[in-house]
């Protein structure tokens, strides 16, 4: 059975982008793969976080994974900081990463742009992400399009380690969904939707109420043409709404174009909002049952224990290969 690893940062409440680009595929993968799903809280602290809010977001993210269909009997769900092997291997991989290649990462450039101070961990984030993946002998990493570059670096670091020391790491493949891999911001449809965006109107949170969803979709930036047509270059706003609609309803982009021919944006936007509400409503109901339950803690305890077993074995091999510590 092939192994899957994927992580999400507790840096805010998940957006419809995270759902369509990541979680939705996880649910399918868990049927016939050995899956590890990680709440990567150590990645979240690469930018400033409020302590109490972070705690809340970690728990909320765990509940959302489960509410969206992750089954703890089939998959391992755990919190990164509860498995210390991640930062340990992350440090080791930093020592074979070059500053130049880390500075070239677009996420680093985007997240550091315009900031007065930038943490060094924002730069060294990709070797930690590589450690997350490599500890579990991961074959496939299902992510949105924005993580492609980090995945390429993970593969390079694994290969570099294997060549330099010992051939111990599996080289992972990236898996990107065909539709929904890059959901764009509702307010700035040329940038990707992000849960850490300061402008709340730019994203649909998975916990937004129906009224709020409707309001955000109605105020989403489109154009003055009034034609529902998929054209990413010239009509990024409308195309983004079409992608969201297609992913939430299962309808094809062509069918959506045909259905709204000659109708303008009013009815179209209402239907997009309804399709999102239909997807999120059952997830929100399950979320409310889980968020304050003891079962949630039990699942996370069990997950950390199971993940540690595999991760510690890989860490021991990597330390031996690098010559760290004593021979035991
Ligand atoms: P942040 O703004 O804190 O970086 P984020 O919304 O980018 O948050 P991440 O935790 O970085 O979310 O990524 C979690 C997963 O969601 C990754 O697999 C990523 O590729 C995917 N993802 C993030 N944004 C989008 C998007 N706009 N469309 C599709 N997939 C996305
Ligand atoms: Mg991100």
Short mmCIF file of C-alpha atoms and ligand atoms in Angstrom, two decimals:
data_model
loop_
_atom_site.label_atom_id
_atom_site.label_comp_id
_atom_site.label_asym_id
_atom_site.label_seq_id
_atom_site.Cartn_x
_atom_site.Cartn_y
_atom_site.Cartn_z
CA UNK A 1 0.00 0.00 0.00
CA UNK A 2 1.36 3.44 -0.91
CA UNK A 3 1.89 6.08 1.76
CA UNK A 4 0.40 9.59 1.66
CA UNK A 5 1.47 12.57 3.74
CA UNK A 6 -0.04 16.04 3.73
CA UNK A 7 -0.04 18.94 6.17
CA UNK A 8 -2.15 22.03 6.78
CA UNK A 9 -1.15 25.01 8.90
CA UNK A 10 -3.40 26.10 11.79
CA UNK A 11 -2.90 29.70 10.69
CA UNK A 12 -6.60 30.51 10.44
CA UNK A 13 -9.84 28.70 9.67
CA UNK A 14 -9.67 26.54 6.56
CA UNK A 15 -10.93 28.14 3.37
CA UNK A 16 -12.92 26.63 0.55
CA UNK A 17 -9.54 26.69 -1.29
CA UNK A 18 -7.96 24.39 1.28
CA UNK A 19 -11.00 22.13 1.05
CA UNK A 20 -11.09 21.87 -2.74
CA UNK A 21 -7.31 21.86 -3.23
CA UNK A 22 -6.39 19.56 -0.37
CA UNK A 23 -8.90 17.96 2.01
CA UNK A 24 -11.36 16.77 -0.63
CA UNK A 25 -8.66 14.61 -2.22
CA UNK A 26 -7.46 13.33 1.17
CA UNK A 27 -10.86 11.79 1.82
CA UNK A 28 -10.63 9.75 -1.38
CA UNK A 29 -7.01 8.73 -0.82
CA UNK A 30 -7.62 7.25 2.62
CA UNK A 31 -9.65 4.39 1.13
CA UNK A 32 -6.65 2.67 -0.40
CA UNK A 33 -3.54 4.38 1.01
CA UNK A 34 -1.70 4.52 4.30
CA UNK A 35 -2.40 8.18 5.13
CA UNK A 36 -0.75 10.63 7.51
CA UNK A 37 -2.51 13.99 7.92
CA UNK A 38 -0.66 16.53 9.96
CA UNK A 39 -1.59 19.80 11.64
CA UNK A 40 1.66 21.65 11.01
CA UNK A 41 1.69 24.08 13.92
CA UNK A 42 5.47 24.55 13.73
CA UNK A 43 5.01 25.91 10.21
CA UNK A 44 2.35 28.33 11.47
CA UNK A 45 4.82 30.03 13.85
CA UNK A 46 7.05 31.09 10.94
CA UNK A 47 4.81 34.19 10.95
CA UNK A 48 3.58 35.84 14.20
CA UNK A 49 0.66 34.03 15.89
CA UNK A 50 -1.42 34.85 18.93
CA UNK A 51 -0.87 32.04 21.50
CA UNK A 52 -4.53 31.45 22.39
CA UNK A 53 -5.73 31.83 18.83
CA UNK A 54 -3.15 29.29 17.66
CA UNK A 55 -4.36 26.74 20.25
CA UNK A 56 -7.92 27.29 19.07
CA UNK A 57 -6.96 26.97 15.41
CA UNK A 58 -5.13 23.69 16.05
CA UNK A 59 -8.20 22.13 17.64
CA UNK A 60 -10.51 23.61 15.05
CA UNK A 61 -8.37 22.25 12.21
CA UNK A 62 -8.40 18.75 13.77
CA UNK A 63 -12.20 18.87 14.03
CA UNK A 64 -12.50 20.11 10.44
CA UNK A 65 -10.32 17.32 9.04
CA UNK A 66 -12.63 14.79 10.72
CA UNK A 67 -15.84 16.64 9.88
CA UNK A 68 -14.79 16.76 6.22
CA UNK A 69 -14.47 12.98 6.16
CA UNK A 70 -11.05 11.96 7.48
CA UNK A 71 -11.62 8.71 9.34
CA UNK A 72 -9.25 8.08 12.26
CA UNK A 73 -9.55 4.30 11.84
CA UNK A 74 -8.18 4.59 8.33
CA UNK A 75 -5.80 7.58 8.62
CA UNK A 76 -3.32 8.91 11.15
CA UNK A 77 -4.24 12.47 12.22
CA UNK A 78 -1.72 14.24 14.45
CA UNK A 79 -0.11 17.52 15.51
CA UNK A 80 3.40 18.20 14.22
CA UNK A 81 4.79 19.65 17.49
CA UNK A 82 3.71 16.49 19.34
CA UNK A 83 6.15 14.42 17.28
CA UNK A 84 9.61 15.94 17.96
CA UNK A 85 11.28 13.94 15.17
CA UNK A 86 9.97 16.55 12.69
CA UNK A 87 12.08 19.44 13.99
CA UNK A 88 15.03 17.13 14.61
CA UNK A 89 15.16 15.90 11.02
CA UNK A 90 14.24 19.41 9.86
CA UNK A 91 17.43 20.73 11.44
CA UNK A 92 19.50 17.99 9.82
CA UNK A 93 18.02 18.78 6.41
CA UNK A 94 18.72 22.50 6.93
CA UNK A 95 22.38 21.58 7.10
CA UNK A 96 22.24 20.23 3.53
CA UNK A 97 20.01 23.08 2.20
CA UNK A 98 21.57 26.13 0.56
CA UNK A 99 20.49 29.66 1.48
CA UNK A 100 20.28 30.54 -2.22
CA UNK A 101 17.77 27.80 -3.04
CA UNK A 102 15.63 28.73 -0.02
CA UNK A 103 15.61 32.41 -1.00
CA UNK A 104 14.30 31.42 -4.43
CA UNK A 105 11.06 29.92 -3.03
CA UNK A 106 8.07 32.01 -4.11
CA UNK A 107 6.25 31.45 -0.82
CA UNK A 108 9.21 33.00 1.02
CA UNK A 109 9.22 35.94 -1.37
CA UNK A 110 5.42 36.42 -1.07
CA UNK A 111 5.23 36.09 2.71
CA UNK A 112 8.28 38.29 3.38
CA UNK A 113 7.38 41.02 0.86
CA UNK A 114 6.87 44.42 2.48
CA UNK A 115 7.55 43.12 6.03
CA UNK A 116 9.84 45.12 8.30
CA UNK A 117 11.16 41.99 10.00
CA UNK A 118 11.11 38.43 8.68
CA UNK A 119 11.81 35.40 10.90
CA UNK A 120 14.63 33.09 9.85
CA UNK A 121 12.20 30.17 10.13
CA UNK A 122 10.18 31.61 7.24
CA UNK A 123 13.30 31.00 5.15
CA UNK A 124 14.03 27.54 6.58
CA UNK A 125 10.42 26.36 6.38
CA UNK A 126 10.97 24.11 3.32
CA UNK A 127 13.56 21.79 4.97
CA UNK A 128 11.09 21.28 7.86
CA UNK A 129 8.38 20.49 5.32
CA UNK A 130 10.78 18.04 3.66
CA UNK A 131 11.35 16.37 7.04
CA UNK A 132 7.57 16.07 7.59
CA UNK A 133 7.26 14.18 4.34
CA UNK A 134 10.44 12.07 4.41
CA UNK A 135 9.93 10.71 7.96
CA UNK A 136 6.98 8.61 6.77
CA UNK A 137 8.60 7.12 3.62
CA UNK A 138 5.91 9.01 1.75
CA UNK A 139 5.18 8.00 -1.86
CA UNK A 140 2.59 10.68 -2.71
CA UNK A 141 1.96 14.21 -1.39
CA UNK A 142 -1.49 15.57 -2.36
CA UNK A 143 -1.35 19.38 -2.28
CA UNK A 144 -2.60 22.47 -4.07
CA UNK A 145 -0.63 23.98 -6.93
CA UNK A 146 1.15 26.50 -4.62
CA UNK A 147 3.19 23.74 -2.96
CA UNK A 148 4.72 22.36 -6.16
CA UNK A 149 7.98 24.26 -5.70
CA UNK A 150 8.41 23.09 -2.09
CA UNK A 151 7.81 19.52 -3.21
CA UNK A 152 10.49 19.82 -5.87
CA UNK A 153 12.90 21.01 -3.18
CA UNK A 154 11.88 18.09 -0.93
CA UNK A 155 12.78 15.69 -3.73
CA UNK A 156 16.12 17.44 -4.25
CA UNK A 157 16.95 17.31 -0.53
CA UNK A 158 16.03 13.63 -0.30
CA UNK A 159 18.21 12.84 -3.30
CA UNK A 160 21.06 14.98 -1.94
CA UNK A 161 20.91 13.20 1.43
CA UNK A 162 20.76 9.76 -0.19
CA UNK A 163 23.78 10.52 -2.41
CA UNK A 164 25.86 12.14 0.33
CA UNK A 165 25.18 9.77 3.22
CA UNK A 166 23.08 6.67 2.72
CA UNK A 167 20.20 5.73 0.47
CA UNK A 168 17.43 5.86 3.10
CA UNK A 169 14.76 8.28 1.89
CA UNK A 170 11.89 7.51 -0.51
CA UNK A 171 11.61 10.20 -3.21
CA UNK A 172 7.99 11.44 -3.03
CA UNK A 173 5.72 12.31 -5.95
CA UNK A 174 3.42 15.34 -5.91
CA UNK A 175 -0.30 14.95 -6.64
CA UNK A 176 -2.26 18.03 -7.71
CA UNK A 177 -6.04 17.91 -8.37
CA UNK A 178 -7.29 18.62 -11.91
CA UNK A 179 -9.96 21.11 -10.80
CA UNK A 180 -9.62 23.27 -7.69
CA UNK A 181 -5.81 23.16 -7.41
CA UNK A 182 -5.64 26.93 -7.19
CA UNK A 183 -8.70 28.74 -5.89
CA UNK A 184 -8.13 32.48 -6.15
CA UNK A 185 -8.89 35.34 -3.75
CA UNK A 186 -12.43 36.74 -4.11
CA UNK A 187 -11.13 40.29 -3.87
CA UNK A 188 -7.93 39.94 -5.86
CA UNK A 189 -8.52 37.07 -8.28
CA UNK A 190 -4.94 37.06 -9.54
CA UNK A 191 -3.60 35.97 -6.10
CA UNK A 192 -4.42 32.66 -4.45
CA UNK A 193 -7.04 32.43 -1.69
CA UNK A 194 -5.29 32.09 1.69
CA UNK A 195 -6.64 31.52 5.18
CA UNK A 196 -4.11 33.96 6.63
CA UNK A 197 -5.26 36.81 4.35
CA UNK A 198 -6.01 39.93 6.43
CA UNK A 199 -9.02 40.78 4.28
CA UNK A 200 -11.83 38.48 5.43
CA UNK A 201 -13.83 39.23 2.28
CA UNK A 202 -11.14 37.57 0.14
CA UNK A 203 -11.96 34.03 1.29
CA UNK A 204 -14.85 31.75 2.22
CA UNK A 205 -14.06 30.07 5.51
CA UNK A 206 -15.33 26.51 5.96
CA UNK A 207 -17.16 27.72 9.06
CA UNK A 208 -18.85 30.76 7.48
CA UNK A 209 -22.62 30.91 7.90
CA UNK A 210 -24.83 30.77 4.76
CA UNK A 211 -25.63 34.50 4.92
CA UNK A 212 -21.97 35.41 5.12
CA UNK A 213 -21.11 33.11 2.22
CA UNK A 214 -23.80 34.74 0.11
CA UNK A 215 -22.55 38.21 1.00
CA UNK A 216 -18.92 37.40 0.21
CA UNK A 217 -19.78 35.80 -3.15
CA UNK A 218 -22.02 38.73 -4.08
CA UNK A 219 -19.21 41.18 -3.38
CA UNK A 220 -16.59 39.04 -5.18
CA UNK A 221 -14.71 41.00 -7.85
CA UNK A 222 -15.81 40.15 -11.40
CA UNK A 223 -15.87 42.48 -14.43
CA UNK A 224 -18.35 44.73 -16.20
CA UNK A 225 -18.94 42.38 -19.18
CA UNK A 226 -21.84 40.45 -17.66
CA UNK A 227 -20.93 37.22 -19.49
CA UNK A 228 -20.38 33.93 -17.60
CA UNK A 229 -17.44 32.58 -19.55
CA UNK A 230 -14.27 30.74 -18.50
CA UNK A 231 -11.28 32.89 -19.46
CA UNK A 232 -8.61 32.94 -16.76
CA UNK A 233 -6.52 35.62 -18.46
CA UNK A 234 -9.19 38.21 -19.15
CA UNK A 235 -11.89 37.24 -16.65
CA UNK A 236 -10.04 35.91 -13.58
CA UNK A 237 -12.84 36.74 -11.12
CA UNK A 238 -15.66 35.04 -13.06
CA UNK A 239 -13.39 32.07 -13.94
CA UNK A 240 -12.56 31.58 -10.27
CA UNK A 241 -16.23 31.56 -9.28
CA UNK A 242 -16.87 29.05 -12.08
CA UNK A 243 -14.10 26.79 -10.77
CA UNK A 244 -15.52 26.95 -7.25
CA UNK A 245 -19.00 26.24 -8.58
CA UNK A 246 -17.80 23.34 -10.74
CA UNK A 247 -15.84 21.76 -7.85
CA UNK A 248 -18.72 22.13 -5.37
CA UNK A 249 -21.51 20.95 -7.67
CA UNK A 250 -19.77 18.39 -9.87
CA UNK A 251 -21.00 20.30 -12.97
CA UNK A 252 -18.55 20.91 -15.82
CA UNK A 253 -17.33 24.40 -16.69
CA UNK A 254 -18.97 24.03 -20.13
CA UNK A 255 -22.34 23.14 -18.61
CA UNK A 256 -22.12 26.20 -16.35
CA UNK A 257 -21.29 28.47 -19.30
CA UNK A 258 -24.31 27.12 -21.21
CA UNK A 259 -26.68 27.42 -18.23
CA UNK A 260 -26.00 31.15 -17.72
CA UNK A 261 -25.79 32.28 -21.35
CA UNK A 262 -27.39 35.72 -21.60
CA UNK A 263 -28.19 35.90 -17.87
CA UNK A 264 -25.62 38.24 -16.25
CA UNK A 265 -23.97 37.67 -12.86
CA UNK A 266 -26.82 38.01 -10.33
CA UNK A 267 -28.38 34.55 -10.65
CA UNK A 268 -24.98 32.95 -11.27
CA UNK A 269 -23.51 34.33 -8.03
CA UNK A 270 -26.57 33.20 -6.05
CA UNK A 271 -26.15 29.65 -7.40
CA UNK A 272 -22.41 29.64 -6.64
CA UNK A 273 -23.20 30.64 -3.03
CA UNK A 274 -25.88 27.93 -2.76
CA UNK A 275 -23.50 25.26 -4.08
CA UNK A 276 -20.90 26.23 -1.45
CA UNK A 277 -23.50 26.19 1.34
CA UNK A 278 -24.65 22.70 0.25
CA UNK A 279 -21.09 21.37 0.54
CA UNK A 280 -20.27 23.09 3.83
CA UNK A 281 -23.52 22.59 5.77
CA UNK A 282 -23.09 18.89 6.67
CA UNK A 283 -19.40 19.49 7.43
CA UNK A 284 -20.30 22.33 9.83
CA UNK A 285 -22.87 20.13 11.60
CA UNK A 286 -20.32 17.39 12.24
CA UNK A 287 -17.76 20.03 13.26
CA UNK A 288 -20.07 21.35 16.00
CA UNK A 289 -20.46 17.86 17.43
CA UNK A 290 -16.71 17.25 17.47
CA UNK A 291 -15.11 20.51 18.52
CA UNK A 292 -15.60 20.15 22.29
CA UNK A 293 -15.57 16.35 22.44
CA UNK A 294 -13.12 14.14 24.32
CA UNK A 295 -13.08 11.87 21.30
CA UNK A 296 -11.12 14.55 19.46
CA UNK A 297 -8.33 14.45 22.06
CA UNK A 298 -8.25 10.68 22.00
CA UNK A 299 -7.86 10.66 18.23
CA UNK A 300 -5.00 13.18 18.40
CA UNK A 301 -3.24 11.24 21.20
CA UNK A 302 -3.50 8.01 19.25
CA UNK A 303 -2.32 9.78 16.09
CA UNK A 304 0.78 11.27 17.74
CA UNK A 305 1.70 7.89 19.20
CA UNK A 306 1.35 6.08 15.89
CA UNK A 307 3.18 8.78 13.92
CA UNK A 308 6.05 8.82 16.46
CA UNK A 309 6.68 5.11 15.99
CA UNK A 310 7.35 5.48 12.26
CA UNK A 311 9.02 8.89 12.54
CA UNK A 312 11.49 7.82 15.25
CA UNK A 313 12.64 4.86 13.19
CA UNK A 314 13.37 7.10 10.19
CA UNK A 315 15.09 9.66 12.42
CA UNK A 316 17.36 7.00 13.93
CA UNK A 317 18.38 5.86 10.44
CA UNK A 318 19.07 9.44 9.33
CA UNK A 319 21.15 10.21 12.45
CA UNK A 320 23.21 7.07 11.89
CA UNK A 321 23.75 7.95 8.24
CA UNK A 322 24.95 11.45 9.18
CA UNK A 323 27.13 10.31 12.08
CA UNK A 324 25.19 12.04 14.85
CA UNK A 325 25.29 10.75 18.45
CA UNK A 326 26.74 7.37 19.39
CA UNK A 327 26.48 3.97 17.74
CA UNK A 328 23.92 1.91 19.64
P1 LIG B 1 -1.45 30.34 4.74
O1 LIG B 1 -2.01 31.60 4.18
O2 LIG B 1 -1.29 30.38 6.24
O3 LIG B 1 -0.22 29.86 4.05
P2 LIG B 1 -3.02 28.54 3.15
O4 LIG B 1 -4.46 28.84 2.90
O5 LIG B 1 -2.05 28.80 2.05
O6 LIG B 1 -2.61 29.26 4.50
P3 LIG B 1 -1.69 26.06 3.86
O7 LIG B 1 -1.84 25.51 5.25
O8 LIG B 1 -0.43 26.78 3.51
O9 LIG B 1 -2.96 26.99 3.57
O10 LIG B 1 -1.90 24.88 2.82
C1 LIG B 1 -2.73 23.74 3.11
C2 LIG B 1 -3.09 23.00 1.84
O11 LIG B 1 -4.06 23.74 1.10
C3 LIG B 1 -1.91 22.79 0.89
O12 LIG B 1 -2.06 21.51 0.32
C4 LIG B 1 -2.09 23.86 -0.15
O13 LIG B 1 -1.53 23.50 -1.38
C5 LIG B 1 -3.62 23.94 -0.24
N1 LIG B 1 -4.06 25.27 -0.67
C6 LIG B 1 -3.79 26.45 -0.05
N2 LIG B 1 -4.38 27.47 -0.68
C7 LIG B 1 -5.04 26.93 -1.74
C8 LIG B 1 -5.85 27.47 -2.79
N3 LIG B 1 -6.08 28.78 -2.87
N4 LIG B 1 -6.39 26.63 -3.71
C9 LIG B 1 -6.15 25.31 -3.64
N5 LIG B 1 -5.40 24.71 -2.68
C10 LIG B 1 -4.85 25.50 -1.74
MG1 LIG B 2 0.05 28.50 2.39
#
